[in-house]
Amino acid sequence: MDMRWFPIGNIADIPLRGARCVKTPEGKIAVFRTAENEVFAIEDHCPHKGGPLSQGIVHAKAVTCPLHNWVISLETGRALGADEGVVRTLPLRNEGGALFIALEQLMAAAE
């Protein structure tokens, strides 16, 4: 199945080591930009108590939840260290600064 890509803005809209929240039919998605200009998209809730990951601190390829300091990998969505849990990651493309994510629910509805 071909992925359907949906525009979500520009990398310049996200500060280095920061995030922006995007509302989608699948819920809130946090889009992160690392210090190395890499971008990642994951669900905007910590697997621990549902904290807003988009308001967390970005370091390397991870984010620390602002509520209880859980560290979540931006690459895999998995909690790091002794903590356990996972959030869904979404495919993200950067085309010359324009950002696009693939949304499964929208893909299924379009078929």
mmCIF file of N, CA, C and O in Angstrom:
data_model
loop_
_atom_site.group_PDB
_atom_site.id
_atom_site.type_symbol
_atom_site.label_atom_id
_atom_site.label_comp_id
_atom_site.label_asym_id
_atom_site.label_seq_id
_atom_site.Cartn_x
_atom_site.Cartn_y
_atom_site.Cartn_z
ATOM 1 N N MET A 1 0.847 -1.180 0.000
ATOM 2 C CA MET A 1 0.000 0.000 0.000
ATOM 3 C C MET A 1 0.892 1.243 0.000
ATOM 4 O O MET A 1 1.839 1.335 0.761
ATOM 5 N N ASP A 2 0.560 2.182 -0.864
ATOM 6 C CA ASP A 2 1.292 3.447 -0.891
ATOM 7 C C ASP A 2 0.860 4.299 0.287
ATOM 8 O O ASP A 2 -0.315 4.345 0.637
ATOM 9 N N MET A 3 1.851 4.979 0.885
ATOM 10 C CA MET A 3 1.528 5.875 1.993
ATOM 11 C C MET A 3 0.971 7.178 1.448
ATOM 12 O O MET A 3 1.377 7.625 0.389
ATOM 13 N N ARG A 4 0.057 7.763 2.204
ATOM 14 C CA ARG A 4 -0.449 9.091 1.868
ATOM 15 C C ARG A 4 0.186 10.071 2.827
ATOM 16 O O ARG A 4 0.098 9.914 4.040
ATOM 17 N N TRP A 5 0.804 11.083 2.267
ATOM 18 C CA TRP A 5 1.546 12.060 3.068
ATOM 19 C C TRP A 5 0.745 13.344 3.177
ATOM 20 O O TRP A 5 0.215 13.835 2.189
ATOM 21 N N PHE A 6 0.687 13.879 4.392
ATOM 22 C CA PHE A 6 -0.091 15.084 4.655
ATOM 23 C C PHE A 6 0.827 16.181 5.174
ATOM 24 O O PHE A 6 1.629 15.953 6.078
ATOM 25 N N PRO A 7 0.734 17.397 4.579
ATOM 26 C CA PRO A 7 1.603 18.495 5.010
ATOM 27 C C PRO A 7 1.255 18.962 6.417
ATOM 28 O O PRO A 7 0.075 19.071 6.767
ATOM 29 N N ILE A 8 2.299 19.211 7.221
ATOM 30 C CA ILE A 8 2.065 19.657 8.600
ATOM 31 C C ILE A 8 2.841 20.926 8.935
ATOM 32 O O ILE A 8 2.875 21.338 10.087
ATOM 33 N N GLY A 9 3.479 21.542 7.948
ATOM 34 C CA GLY A 9 4.205 22.784 8.215
ATOM 35 C C GLY A 9 5.637 22.710 7.748
ATOM 36 O O GLY A 9 6.009 21.849 6.952
ATOM 37 N N ASN A 10 6.442 23.625 8.269
ATOM 38 C CA ASN A 10 7.833 23.748 7.854
ATOM 39 C C ASN A 10 8.751 23.549 9.044
ATOM 40 O O ASN A 10 8.409 23.925 10.167
ATOM 41 N N ILE A 11 9.928 22.990 8.789
ATOM 42 C CA ILE A 11 10.888 22.752 9.869
ATOM 43 C C ILE A 11 11.261 24.059 10.573
ATOM 44 O O ILE A 11 11.530 24.067 11.774
ATOM 45 N N ALA A 12 11.221 25.170 9.848
ATOM 46 C CA ALA A 12 11.559 26.468 10.441
ATOM 47 C C ALA A 12 10.554 26.882 11.522
ATOM 48 O O ALA A 12 10.854 27.734 12.360
ATOM 49 N N ASP A 13 9.361 26.267 11.521
ATOM 50 C CA ASP A 13 8.340 26.578 12.531
ATOM 51 C C ASP A 13 8.631 25.916 13.878
ATOM 52 O O ASP A 13 7.957 26.209 14.865
ATOM 53 N N ILE A 14 9.595 25.004 13.892
ATOM 54 C CA ILE A 14 9.922 24.274 15.119
ATOM 55 C C ILE A 14 11.312 24.706 15.573
ATOM 56 O O ILE A 14 12.272 24.587 14.826
ATOM 57 N N PRO A 15 11.449 25.219 16.788
ATOM 58 C CA PRO A 15 12.774 25.640 17.254
ATOM 59 C C PRO A 15 13.701 24.437 17.431
ATOM 60 O O PRO A 15 13.241 23.320 17.667
ATOM 61 N N LEU A 16 15.004 24.684 17.299
ATOM 62 C CA LEU A 16 15.967 23.628 17.580
ATOM 63 C C LEU A 16 15.732 23.111 18.992
ATOM 64 O O LEU A 16 15.479 23.900 19.905
ATOM 65 N N ARG A 17 15.800 21.806 19.180
ATOM 66 C CA ARG A 17 15.556 21.148 20.467
ATOM 67 C C ARG A 17 14.168 21.508 21.003
ATOM 68 O O ARG A 17 13.974 21.663 22.198
ATOM 69 N N GLY A 18 13.216 21.626 20.086
ATOM 70 C CA GLY A 18 11.854 21.977 20.479
ATOM 71 C C GLY A 18 10.837 21.102 19.778
ATOM 72 O O GLY A 18 11.181 20.140 19.088
ATOM 73 N N ALA A 19 9.566 21.453 19.956
ATOM 74 C CA ALA A 19 8.488 20.656 19.376
ATOM 75 C C ALA A 19 7.284 21.534 19.072
ATOM 76 O O ALA A 19 7.143 22.628 19.605
ATOM 77 N N ARG A 20 6.444 21.020 18.218
ATOM 78 C CA ARG A 20 5.149 21.614 17.930
ATOM 79 C C ARG A 20 4.131 20.488 17.961
ATOM 80 O O ARG A 20 4.434 19.347 17.620
ATOM 81 N N CYS A 21 2.920 20.811 18.348
ATOM 82 C CA CYS A 21 1.855 19.829 18.406
ATOM 83 C C CYS A 21 0.955 20.005 17.182
ATOM 84 O O CYS A 21 0.615 21.131 16.816
ATOM 85 N N VAL A 22 0.610 18.893 16.550
ATOM 86 C CA VAL A 22 -0.252 18.898 15.381
ATOM 87 C C VAL A 22 -1.496 18.082 15.720
ATOM 88 O O VAL A 22 -1.391 16.945 16.171
ATOM 89 N N LYS A 23 -2.678 18.672 15.512
ATOM 90 C CA LYS A 23 -3.920 17.936 15.747
ATOM 91 C C LYS A 23 -4.292 17.198 14.469
ATOM 92 O O LYS A 23 -4.333 17.799 13.395
ATOM 93 N N THR A 24 -4.549 15.896 14.601
ATOM 94 C CA THR A 24 -4.929 15.074 13.459
ATOM 95 C C THR A 24 -6.161 14.255 13.833
ATOM 96 O O THR A 24 -6.508 14.160 15.017
ATOM 97 N N PRO A 25 -6.805 13.617 12.857
ATOM 98 C CA PRO A 25 -7.923 12.726 13.190
ATOM 99 C C PRO A 25 -7.488 11.557 14.087
ATOM 100 O O PRO A 25 -8.316 10.916 14.710
ATOM 101 N N GLU A 26 -6.181 11.296 14.157
ATOM 102 C CA GLU A 26 -5.667 10.218 14.997
ATOM 103 C C GLU A 26 -5.250 10.718 16.376
ATOM 104 O O GLU A 26 -4.672 9.972 17.157
ATOM 105 N N GLY A 27 -5.494 11.982 16.664
ATOM 106 C CA GLY A 27 -5.112 12.550 17.946
ATOM 107 C C GLY A 27 -3.965 13.537 17.795
ATOM 108 O O GLY A 27 -3.543 13.862 16.690
ATOM 109 N N LYS A 28 -3.467 14.003 18.943
ATOM 110 C CA LYS A 28 -2.376 14.981 18.913
ATOM 111 C C LYS A 28 -1.051 14.282 18.621
ATOM 112 O O LYS A 28 -0.712 13.290 19.255
ATOM 113 N N ILE A 29 -0.323 14.843 17.685
ATOM 114 C CA ILE A 29 0.990 14.331 17.298
ATOM 115 C C ILE A 29 2.021 15.408 17.631
ATOM 116 O O ILE A 29 1.836 16.576 17.284
ATOM 117 N N ALA A 30 3.086 15.012 18.315
ATOM 118 C CA ALA A 30 4.173 15.935 18.628
ATOM 119 C C ALA A 30 5.256 15.767 17.568
ATOM 120 O O ALA A 30 5.685 14.653 17.284
ATOM 121 N N VAL A 31 5.663 16.878 16.979
ATOM 122 C CA VAL A 31 6.727 16.870 15.970
ATOM 123 C C VAL A 31 7.936 17.559 16.586
ATOM 124 O O VAL A 31 7.864 18.724 16.984
ATOM 125 N N PHE A 32 9.023 16.825 16.696
ATOM 126 C CA PHE A 32 10.233 17.288 17.372
ATOM 127 C C PHE A 32 11.343 17.600 16.377
ATOM 128 O O PHE A 32 11.466 16.933 15.355
ATOM 129 N N ARG A 33 12.169 18.589 16.729
ATOM 130 C CA ARG A 33 13.351 18.942 15.947
ATOM 131 C C ARG A 33 14.560 18.887 16.881
ATOM 132 O O ARG A 33 14.580 19.549 17.917
ATOM 133 N N THR A 34 15.534 18.072 16.522
ATOM 134 C CA THR A 34 16.710 17.921 17.377
ATOM 135 C C THR A 34 17.727 19.015 17.073
ATOM 136 O O THR A 34 17.587 19.766 16.100
ATOM 137 N N ALA A 35 18.769 19.071 17.879
ATOM 138 C CA ALA A 35 19.845 20.045 17.668
ATOM 139 C C ALA A 35 20.546 19.803 16.330
ATOM 140 O O ALA A 35 21.148 20.711 15.769
ATOM 141 N N GLU A 36 20.447 18.574 15.805
ATOM 142 C CA GLU A 36 21.075 18.222 14.518
ATOM 143 C C GLU A 36 20.109 18.386 13.348
ATOM 144 O O GLU A 36 20.361 17.877 12.258
ATOM 145 N N ASN A 37 18.975 19.068 13.563
ATOM 146 C CA ASN A 37 17.963 19.303 12.530
ATOM 147 C C ASN A 37 17.265 18.041 12.053
ATOM 148 O O ASN A 37 16.727 18.011 10.957
ATOM 149 N N GLU A 38 17.254 16.994 12.867
ATOM 150 C CA GLU A 38 16.457 15.819 12.534
ATOM 151 C C GLU A 38 15.055 16.049 13.078
ATOM 152 O O GLU A 38 14.877 16.727 14.090
ATOM 153 N N VAL A 39 14.049 15.500 12.394
ATOM 154 C CA VAL A 39 12.668 15.665 12.833
ATOM 155 C C VAL A 39 12.025 14.296 13.054
ATOM 156 O O VAL A 39 12.298 13.344 12.322
ATOM 157 N N PHE A 40 11.178 14.227 14.083
ATOM 158 C CA PHE A 40 10.496 12.989 14.451
ATOM 159 C C PHE A 40 9.056 13.316 14.816
ATOM 160 O O PHE A 40 8.781 14.391 15.348
ATOM 161 N N ALA A 41 8.153 12.380 14.571
ATOM 162 C CA ALA A 41 6.742 12.554 14.936
ATOM 163 C C ALA A 41 6.305 11.374 15.795
ATOM 164 O O ALA A 41 6.457 10.219 15.400
ATOM 165 N N ILE A 42 5.782 11.676 16.998
ATOM 166 C CA ILE A 42 5.262 10.652 17.898
ATOM 167 C C ILE A 42 3.977 11.163 18.534
ATOM 168 O O ILE A 42 3.690 12.361 18.513
ATOM 169 N N GLU A 43 3.206 10.248 19.121
ATOM 170 C CA GLU A 43 2.000 10.662 19.838
ATOM 171 C C GLU A 43 2.388 11.603 20.971
ATOM 172 O O GLU A 43 3.424 11.427 21.601
ATOM 173 N N ASP A 44 1.540 12.589 21.216
ATOM 174 C CA ASP A 44 1.861 13.623 22.211
ATOM 175 C C ASP A 44 1.369 13.261 23.607
ATOM 176 O O ASP A 44 0.731 14.054 24.282
ATOM 177 N N HIS A 45 1.630 12.028 24.038
ATOM 178 C CA HIS A 45 1.300 11.678 25.420
ATOM 179 C C HIS A 45 2.273 10.622 25.935
ATOM 180 O O HIS A 45 2.569 9.663 25.248
ATOM 181 N N CYS A 46 2.766 10.864 27.118
ATOM 182 C CA CYS A 46 3.703 9.947 27.756
ATOM 183 C C CYS A 46 2.986 8.643 28.102
ATOM 184 O O CYS A 46 1.832 8.679 28.551
ATOM 185 N N PRO A 47 3.636 7.491 27.913
ATOM 186 C CA PRO A 47 2.978 6.227 28.252
ATOM 187 C C PRO A 47 2.785 6.049 29.767
ATOM 188 O O PRO A 47 2.036 5.176 30.198
ATOM 189 N N HIS A 48 3.405 6.891 30.565
ATOM 190 C CA HIS A 48 3.306 6.783 32.025
ATOM 191 C C HIS A 48 1.977 7.329 32.524
ATOM 192 O O HIS A 48 1.109 6.589 32.935
ATOM 193 N N LYS A 49 1.794 8.645 32.464
ATOM 194 C CA LYS A 49 0.572 9.283 32.965
ATOM 195 C C LYS A 49 -0.056 10.228 31.940
ATOM 196 O O LYS A 49 -0.845 11.092 32.277
ATOM 197 N N GLY A 50 0.370 10.092 30.672
ATOM 198 C CA GLY A 50 -0.235 10.891 29.613
ATOM 199 C C GLY A 50 0.265 12.317 29.502
ATOM 200 O O GLY A 50 -0.391 13.160 28.899
ATOM 201 N N GLY A 51 1.421 12.609 30.083
ATOM 202 C CA GLY A 51 1.980 13.963 30.027
ATOM 203 C C GLY A 51 2.213 14.431 28.607
ATOM 204 O O GLY A 51 2.427 13.620 27.697
ATOM 205 N N PRO A 52 2.157 15.748 28.364
ATOM 206 C CA PRO A 52 2.333 16.313 27.015
ATOM 207 C C PRO A 52 3.815 16.309 26.605
ATOM 208 O O PRO A 52 4.572 17.196 26.971
ATOM 209 N N LEU A 53 4.208 15.313 25.831
ATOM 210 C CA LEU A 53 5.615 15.199 25.428
ATOM 211 C C LEU A 53 6.090 16.420 24.633
ATOM 212 O O LEU A 53 7.255 16.790 24.699
ATOM 213 N N SER A 54 5.162 17.078 23.921
ATOM 214 C CA SER A 54 5.547 18.246 23.123
ATOM 215 C C SER A 54 6.049 19.387 24.010
ATOM 216 O O SER A 54 6.697 20.309 23.524
ATOM 217 N N GLN A 55 5.779 19.328 25.319
ATOM 218 C CA GLN A 55 6.249 20.360 26.239
ATOM 219 C C GLN A 55 7.495 19.920 27.001
ATOM 220 O O GLN A 55 7.961 20.606 27.900
ATOM 221 N N GLY A 56 8.039 18.759 26.621
ATOM 222 C CA GLY A 56 9.217 18.226 27.295
ATOM 223 C C GLY A 56 10.514 18.804 26.765
ATOM 224 O O GLY A 56 10.529 19.618 25.847
ATOM 225 N N ILE A 57 11.606 18.367 27.362
ATOM 226 C CA ILE A 57 12.947 18.817 26.972
ATOM 227 C C ILE A 57 13.531 17.825 25.985
ATOM 228 O O ILE A 57 13.595 16.620 26.262
ATOM 229 N N VAL A 58 13.956 18.327 24.814
ATOM 230 C CA VAL A 58 14.552 17.487 23.779
ATOM 231 C C VAL A 58 16.062 17.441 23.983
ATOM 232 O O VAL A 58 16.709 18.469 24.161
ATOM 233 N N HIS A 59 16.614 16.232 23.977
ATOM 234 C CA HIS A 59 18.057 16.039 24.101
ATOM 235 C C HIS A 59 18.435 14.821 23.268
ATOM 236 O O HIS A 59 17.763 13.798 23.345
ATOM 237 N N ALA A 60 19.495 14.981 22.460
ATOM 238 C CA ALA A 60 19.894 13.935 21.517
ATOM 239 C C ALA A 60 18.656 13.530 20.710
ATOM 240 O O ALA A 60 18.012 14.382 20.123
ATOM 241 N N LYS A 61 18.315 12.229 20.681
ATOM 242 C CA LYS A 61 17.134 11.764 19.955
ATOM 243 C C LYS A 61 16.092 11.254 20.936
ATOM 244 O O LYS A 61 15.475 10.214 20.745
ATOM 245 N N ALA A 62 15.888 12.036 22.014
ATOM 246 C CA ALA A 62 14.921 11.662 23.052
ATOM 247 C C ALA A 62 14.254 12.923 23.590
ATOM 248 O O ALA A 62 14.714 14.037 23.360
ATOM 249 N N VAL A 63 13.146 12.709 24.316
ATOM 250 C CA VAL A 63 12.452 13.809 24.988
ATOM 251 C C VAL A 63 12.162 13.373 26.420
ATOM 252 O O VAL A 63 11.840 12.211 26.668
ATOM 253 N N THR A 64 12.307 14.298 27.348
ATOM 254 C CA THR A 64 11.981 14.030 28.746
ATOM 255 C C THR A 64 10.607 14.612 29.040
ATOM 256 O O THR A 64 10.364 15.801 28.822
ATOM 257 N N CYS A 65 9.703 13.760 29.527
ATOM 258 C CA CYS A 65 8.345 14.182 29.839
ATOM 259 C C CYS A 65 8.371 15.240 30.939
ATOM 260 O O CYS A 65 9.071 15.075 31.943
ATOM 261 N N PRO A 66 7.589 16.319 30.791
ATOM 262 C CA PRO A 66 7.604 17.383 31.794
ATOM 263 C C PRO A 66 6.933 16.991 33.115
ATOM 264 O O PRO A 66 7.144 17.660 34.121
ATOM 265 N N LEU A 67 6.161 15.921 33.145
ATOM 266 C CA LEU A 67 5.462 15.559 34.389
ATOM 267 C C LEU A 67 6.325 14.769 35.366
ATOM 268 O O LEU A 67 6.444 15.126 36.524
ATOM 269 N N HIS A 68 6.899 13.658 34.910
ATOM 270 C CA HIS A 68 7.609 12.763 35.825
ATOM 271 C C HIS A 68 8.987 12.358 35.319
ATOM 272 O O HIS A 68 9.538 11.353 35.759
ATOM 273 N N ASN A 69 9.519 13.094 34.364
ATOM 274 C CA ASN A 69 10.884 12.908 33.865
ATOM 275 C C ASN A 69 11.153 11.572 33.179
ATOM 276 O O ASN A 69 12.288 11.126 33.131
ATOM 277 N N TRP A 70 10.126 10.929 32.648
ATOM 278 C CA TRP A 70 10.377 9.747 31.834
ATOM 279 C C TRP A 70 11.065 10.204 30.559
ATOM 280 O O TRP A 70 10.750 11.271 30.007
ATOM 281 N N VAL A 71 11.994 9.410 30.062
ATOM 282 C CA VAL A 71 12.707 9.723 28.830
ATOM 283 C C VAL A 71 12.202 8.786 27.735
ATOM 284 O O VAL A 71 12.211 7.560 27.891
ATOM 285 N N ILE A 72 11.740 9.381 26.628
ATOM 286 C CA ILE A 72 11.144 8.635 25.522
ATOM 287 C C ILE A 72 12.014 8.808 24.275
ATOM 288 O O ILE A 72 12.363 9.923 23.897
ATOM 289 N N SER A 73 12.336 7.692 23.622
ATOM 290 C CA SER A 73 13.102 7.737 22.376
ATOM 291 C C SER A 73 12.239 8.316 21.263
ATOM 292 O O SER A 73 11.108 7.861 21.046
ATOM 293 N N LEU A 74 12.763 9.305 20.537
ATOM 294 C CA LEU A 74 12.035 9.877 19.410
ATOM 295 C C LEU A 74 12.060 8.929 18.212
ATOM 296 O O LEU A 74 11.197 9.002 17.342
ATOM 297 N N GLU A 75 13.049 8.042 18.163
ATOM 298 C CA GLU A 75 13.179 7.099 17.046
ATOM 299 C C GLU A 75 12.211 5.926 17.167
ATOM 300 O O GLU A 75 11.618 5.504 16.182
ATOM 301 N N THR A 76 12.045 5.389 18.402
ATOM 302 C CA THR A 76 11.250 4.174 18.576
ATOM 303 C C THR A 76 9.952 4.396 19.349
ATOM 304 O O THR A 76 9.065 3.552 19.321
ATOM 305 N N GLY A 77 9.854 5.512 20.087
ATOM 306 C CA GLY A 77 8.693 5.760 20.927
ATOM 307 C C GLY A 77 8.753 5.016 22.250
ATOM 308 O O GLY A 77 7.834 5.118 23.060
ATOM 309 N N ARG A 78 9.823 4.286 22.498
ATOM 310 C CA ARG A 78 9.947 3.488 23.729
ATOM 311 C C ARG A 78 10.521 4.307 24.887
ATOM 312 O O ARG A 78 11.379 5.149 24.686
ATOM 313 N N ALA A 79 10.035 4.002 26.082
ATOM 314 C CA ALA A 79 10.601 4.592 27.294
ATOM 315 C C ALA A 79 12.010 4.027 27.482
ATOM 316 O O ALA A 79 12.252 2.841 27.246
ATOM 317 N N LEU A 80 12.935 4.881 27.897
ATOM 318 C CA LEU A 80 14.323 4.475 28.076
ATOM 319 C C LEU A 80 14.626 4.262 29.553
ATOM 320 O O LEU A 80 13.888 4.715 30.422
ATOM 321 N N GLY A 81 15.731 3.608 29.830
ATOM 322 C CA GLY A 81 16.118 3.358 31.219
ATOM 323 C C GLY A 81 15.263 2.268 31.833
ATOM 324 O O GLY A 81 14.868 1.316 31.163
ATOM 325 N N ALA A 82 14.950 2.418 33.113
ATOM 326 C CA ALA A 82 14.198 1.400 33.842
ATOM 327 C C ALA A 82 12.698 1.467 33.563
ATOM 328 O O ALA A 82 11.963 0.547 33.911
ATOM 329 N N ASP A 83 12.234 2.560 32.940
ATOM 330 C CA ASP A 83 10.806 2.727 32.682
ATOM 331 C C ASP A 83 10.366 1.869 31.497
ATOM 332 O O ASP A 83 11.154 1.572 30.609
ATOM 333 N N GLU A 84 9.094 1.482 31.506
ATOM 334 C CA GLU A 84 8.556 0.662 30.430
ATOM 335 C C GLU A 84 7.307 1.307 29.862
ATOM 336 O O GLU A 84 6.479 1.827 30.594
ATOM 337 N N GLY A 85 7.187 1.243 28.557
ATOM 338 C CA GLY A 85 6.032 1.794 27.866
ATOM 339 C C GLY A 85 6.460 2.251 26.485
ATOM 340 O O GLY A 85 7.652 2.338 26.184
ATOM 341 N N VAL A 86 5.473 2.520 25.649
ATOM 342 C CA VAL A 86 5.778 2.934 24.284
ATOM 343 C C VAL A 86 4.644 3.822 23.768
ATOM 344 O O VAL A 86 3.492 3.650 24.147
ATOM 345 N N VAL A 87 5.018 4.793 22.945
ATOM 346 C CA VAL A 87 4.038 5.589 22.209
ATOM 347 C C VAL A 87 4.277 5.337 20.721
ATOM 348 O O VAL A 87 5.367 4.950 20.316
ATOM 349 N N ARG A 88 3.252 5.564 19.941
ATOM 350 C CA ARG A 88 3.346 5.304 18.506
ATOM 351 C C ARG A 88 4.172 6.391 17.821
ATOM 352 O O ARG A 88 4.038 7.577 18.131
ATOM 353 N N THR A 89 5.028 5.966 16.911
ATOM 354 C CA THR A 89 5.763 6.902 16.071
ATOM 355 C C THR A 89 5.069 6.954 14.721
ATOM 356 O O THR A 89 4.387 6.000 14.327
ATOM 357 N N LEU A 90 5.232 8.065 14.026
ATOM 358 C CA LEU A 90 4.627 8.191 12.702
ATOM 359 C C LEU A 90 5.714 8.476 11.675
ATOM 360 O O LEU A 90 6.666 9.209 11.962
ATOM 361 N N PRO A 91 5.556 7.922 10.471
ATOM 362 C CA PRO A 91 6.508 8.244 9.404
ATOM 363 C C PRO A 91 6.462 9.738 9.114
ATOM 364 O O PRO A 91 5.389 10.331 9.049
ATOM 365 N N LEU A 92 7.625 10.347 8.955
ATOM 366 C CA LEU A 92 7.726 11.780 8.695
ATOM 367 C C LEU A 92 8.744 11.995 7.585
ATOM 368 O O LEU A 92 9.783 11.351 7.554
ATOM 369 N N ARG A 93 8.417 12.887 6.666
ATOM 370 C CA ARG A 93 9.337 13.250 5.586
ATOM 371 C C ARG A 93 9.647 14.730 5.656
ATOM 372 O O ARG A 93 8.773 15.541 5.959
ATOM 373 N N ASN A 94 10.890 15.056 5.346
ATOM 374 C CA ASN A 94 11.334 16.445 5.262
ATOM 375 C C ASN A 94 11.758 16.679 3.819
ATOM 376 O O ASN A 94 12.755 16.136 3.368
ATOM 377 N N GLU A 95 10.986 17.455 3.095
ATOM 378 C CA GLU A 95 11.285 17.748 1.688
ATOM 379 C C GLU A 95 11.671 19.211 1.561
ATOM 380 O O GLU A 95 10.810 20.076 1.419
ATOM 381 N N GLY A 96 12.967 19.473 1.690
ATOM 382 C CA GLY A 96 13.452 20.845 1.583
ATOM 383 C C GLY A 96 12.896 21.760 2.660
ATOM 384 O O GLY A 96 12.697 22.948 2.427
ATOM 385 N N GLY A 97 12.619 21.202 3.831
ATOM 386 C CA GLY A 97 12.074 21.992 4.935
ATOM 387 C C GLY A 97 10.583 21.812 5.123
ATOM 388 O O GLY A 97 10.063 22.063 6.206
ATOM 389 N N ALA A 98 9.871 21.394 4.076
ATOM 390 C CA ALA A 98 8.437 21.124 4.202
ATOM 391 C C ALA A 98 8.261 19.755 4.850
ATOM 392 O O ALA A 98 8.878 18.784 4.422
ATOM 393 N N LEU A 99 7.437 19.693 5.907
ATOM 394 C CA LEU A 99 7.259 18.450 6.657
ATOM 395 C C LEU A 99 5.935 17.785 6.318
ATOM 396 O O LEU A 99 4.906 18.452 6.191
ATOM 397 N N PHE A 100 5.962 16.453 6.215
ATOM 398 C CA PHE A 100 4.789 15.652 5.884
ATOM 399 C C PHE A 100 4.768 14.429 6.789
ATOM 400 O O PHE A 100 5.808 13.825 7.049
ATOM 401 N N ILE A 101 3.568 14.046 7.284
ATOM 402 C CA ILE A 101 3.439 12.798 8.029
ATOM 403 C C ILE A 101 2.447 11.889 7.315
ATOM 404 O O ILE A 101 1.581 12.357 6.574
ATOM 405 N N ALA A 102 2.609 10.586 7.536
ATOM 406 C CA ALA A 102 1.675 9.593 7.014
ATOM 407 C C ALA A 102 0.724 9.200 8.132
ATOM 408 O O ALA A 102 1.171 8.852 9.227
ATOM 409 N N LEU A 103 -0.560 9.290 7.864
ATOM 410 C CA LEU A 103 -1.570 8.970 8.878
ATOM 411 C C LEU A 103 -2.330 7.718 8.452
ATOM 412 O O LEU A 103 -3.002 7.724 7.430
ATOM 413 N N GLU A 104 -2.230 6.662 9.242
ATOM 414 C CA GLU A 104 -2.860 5.382 8.898
ATOM 415 C C GLU A 104 -4.369 5.486 8.799
ATOM 416 O O GLU A 104 -4.972 4.960 7.871
ATOM 417 N N GLN A 105 -4.996 6.162 9.745
ATOM 418 C CA GLN A 105 -6.453 6.267 9.759
ATOM 419 C C GLN A 105 -6.960 6.959 8.500
ATOM 420 O O GLN A 105 -7.927 6.538 7.890
ATOM 421 N N LEU A 106 -6.278 8.006 8.103
ATOM 422 C CA LEU A 106 -6.687 8.723 6.891
ATOM 423 C C LEU A 106 -6.419 7.879 5.656
ATOM 424 O O LEU A 106 -7.193 7.904 4.712
ATOM 425 N N MET A 107 -5.334 7.113 5.686
ATOM 426 C CA MET A 107 -5.044 6.241 4.546
ATOM 427 C C MET A 107 -6.153 5.205 4.396
ATOM 428 O O MET A 107 -6.628 4.966 3.303
ATOM 429 N N ALA A 108 -6.561 4.582 5.495
ATOM 430 C CA ALA A 108 -7.591 3.547 5.444
ATOM 431 C C ALA A 108 -8.940 4.138 4.982
ATOM 432 O O ALA A 108 -9.649 3.531 4.202
ATOM 433 N N ALA A 109 -9.252 5.346 5.442
ATOM 434 C CA ALA A 109 -10.513 5.981 5.073
ATOM 435 C C ALA A 109 -10.545 6.353 3.602
ATOM 436 O O ALA A 109 -11.607 6.400 2.996
ATOM 437 N N ALA A 110 -9.385 6.581 3.003
ATOM 438 C CA ALA A 110 -9.326 7.009 1.613
ATOM 439 C C ALA A 110 -9.388 5.845 0.639
ATOM 440 O O ALA A 110 -9.543 6.049 -0.551
ATOM 441 N N GLU A 111 -9.271 4.633 1.135
ATOM 442 C CA GLU A 111 -9.247 3.473 0.235
ATOM 443 C C GLU A 111 -10.631 3.070 -0.206
ATOM 444 O O GLU A 111 -11.601 3.328 0.415
#
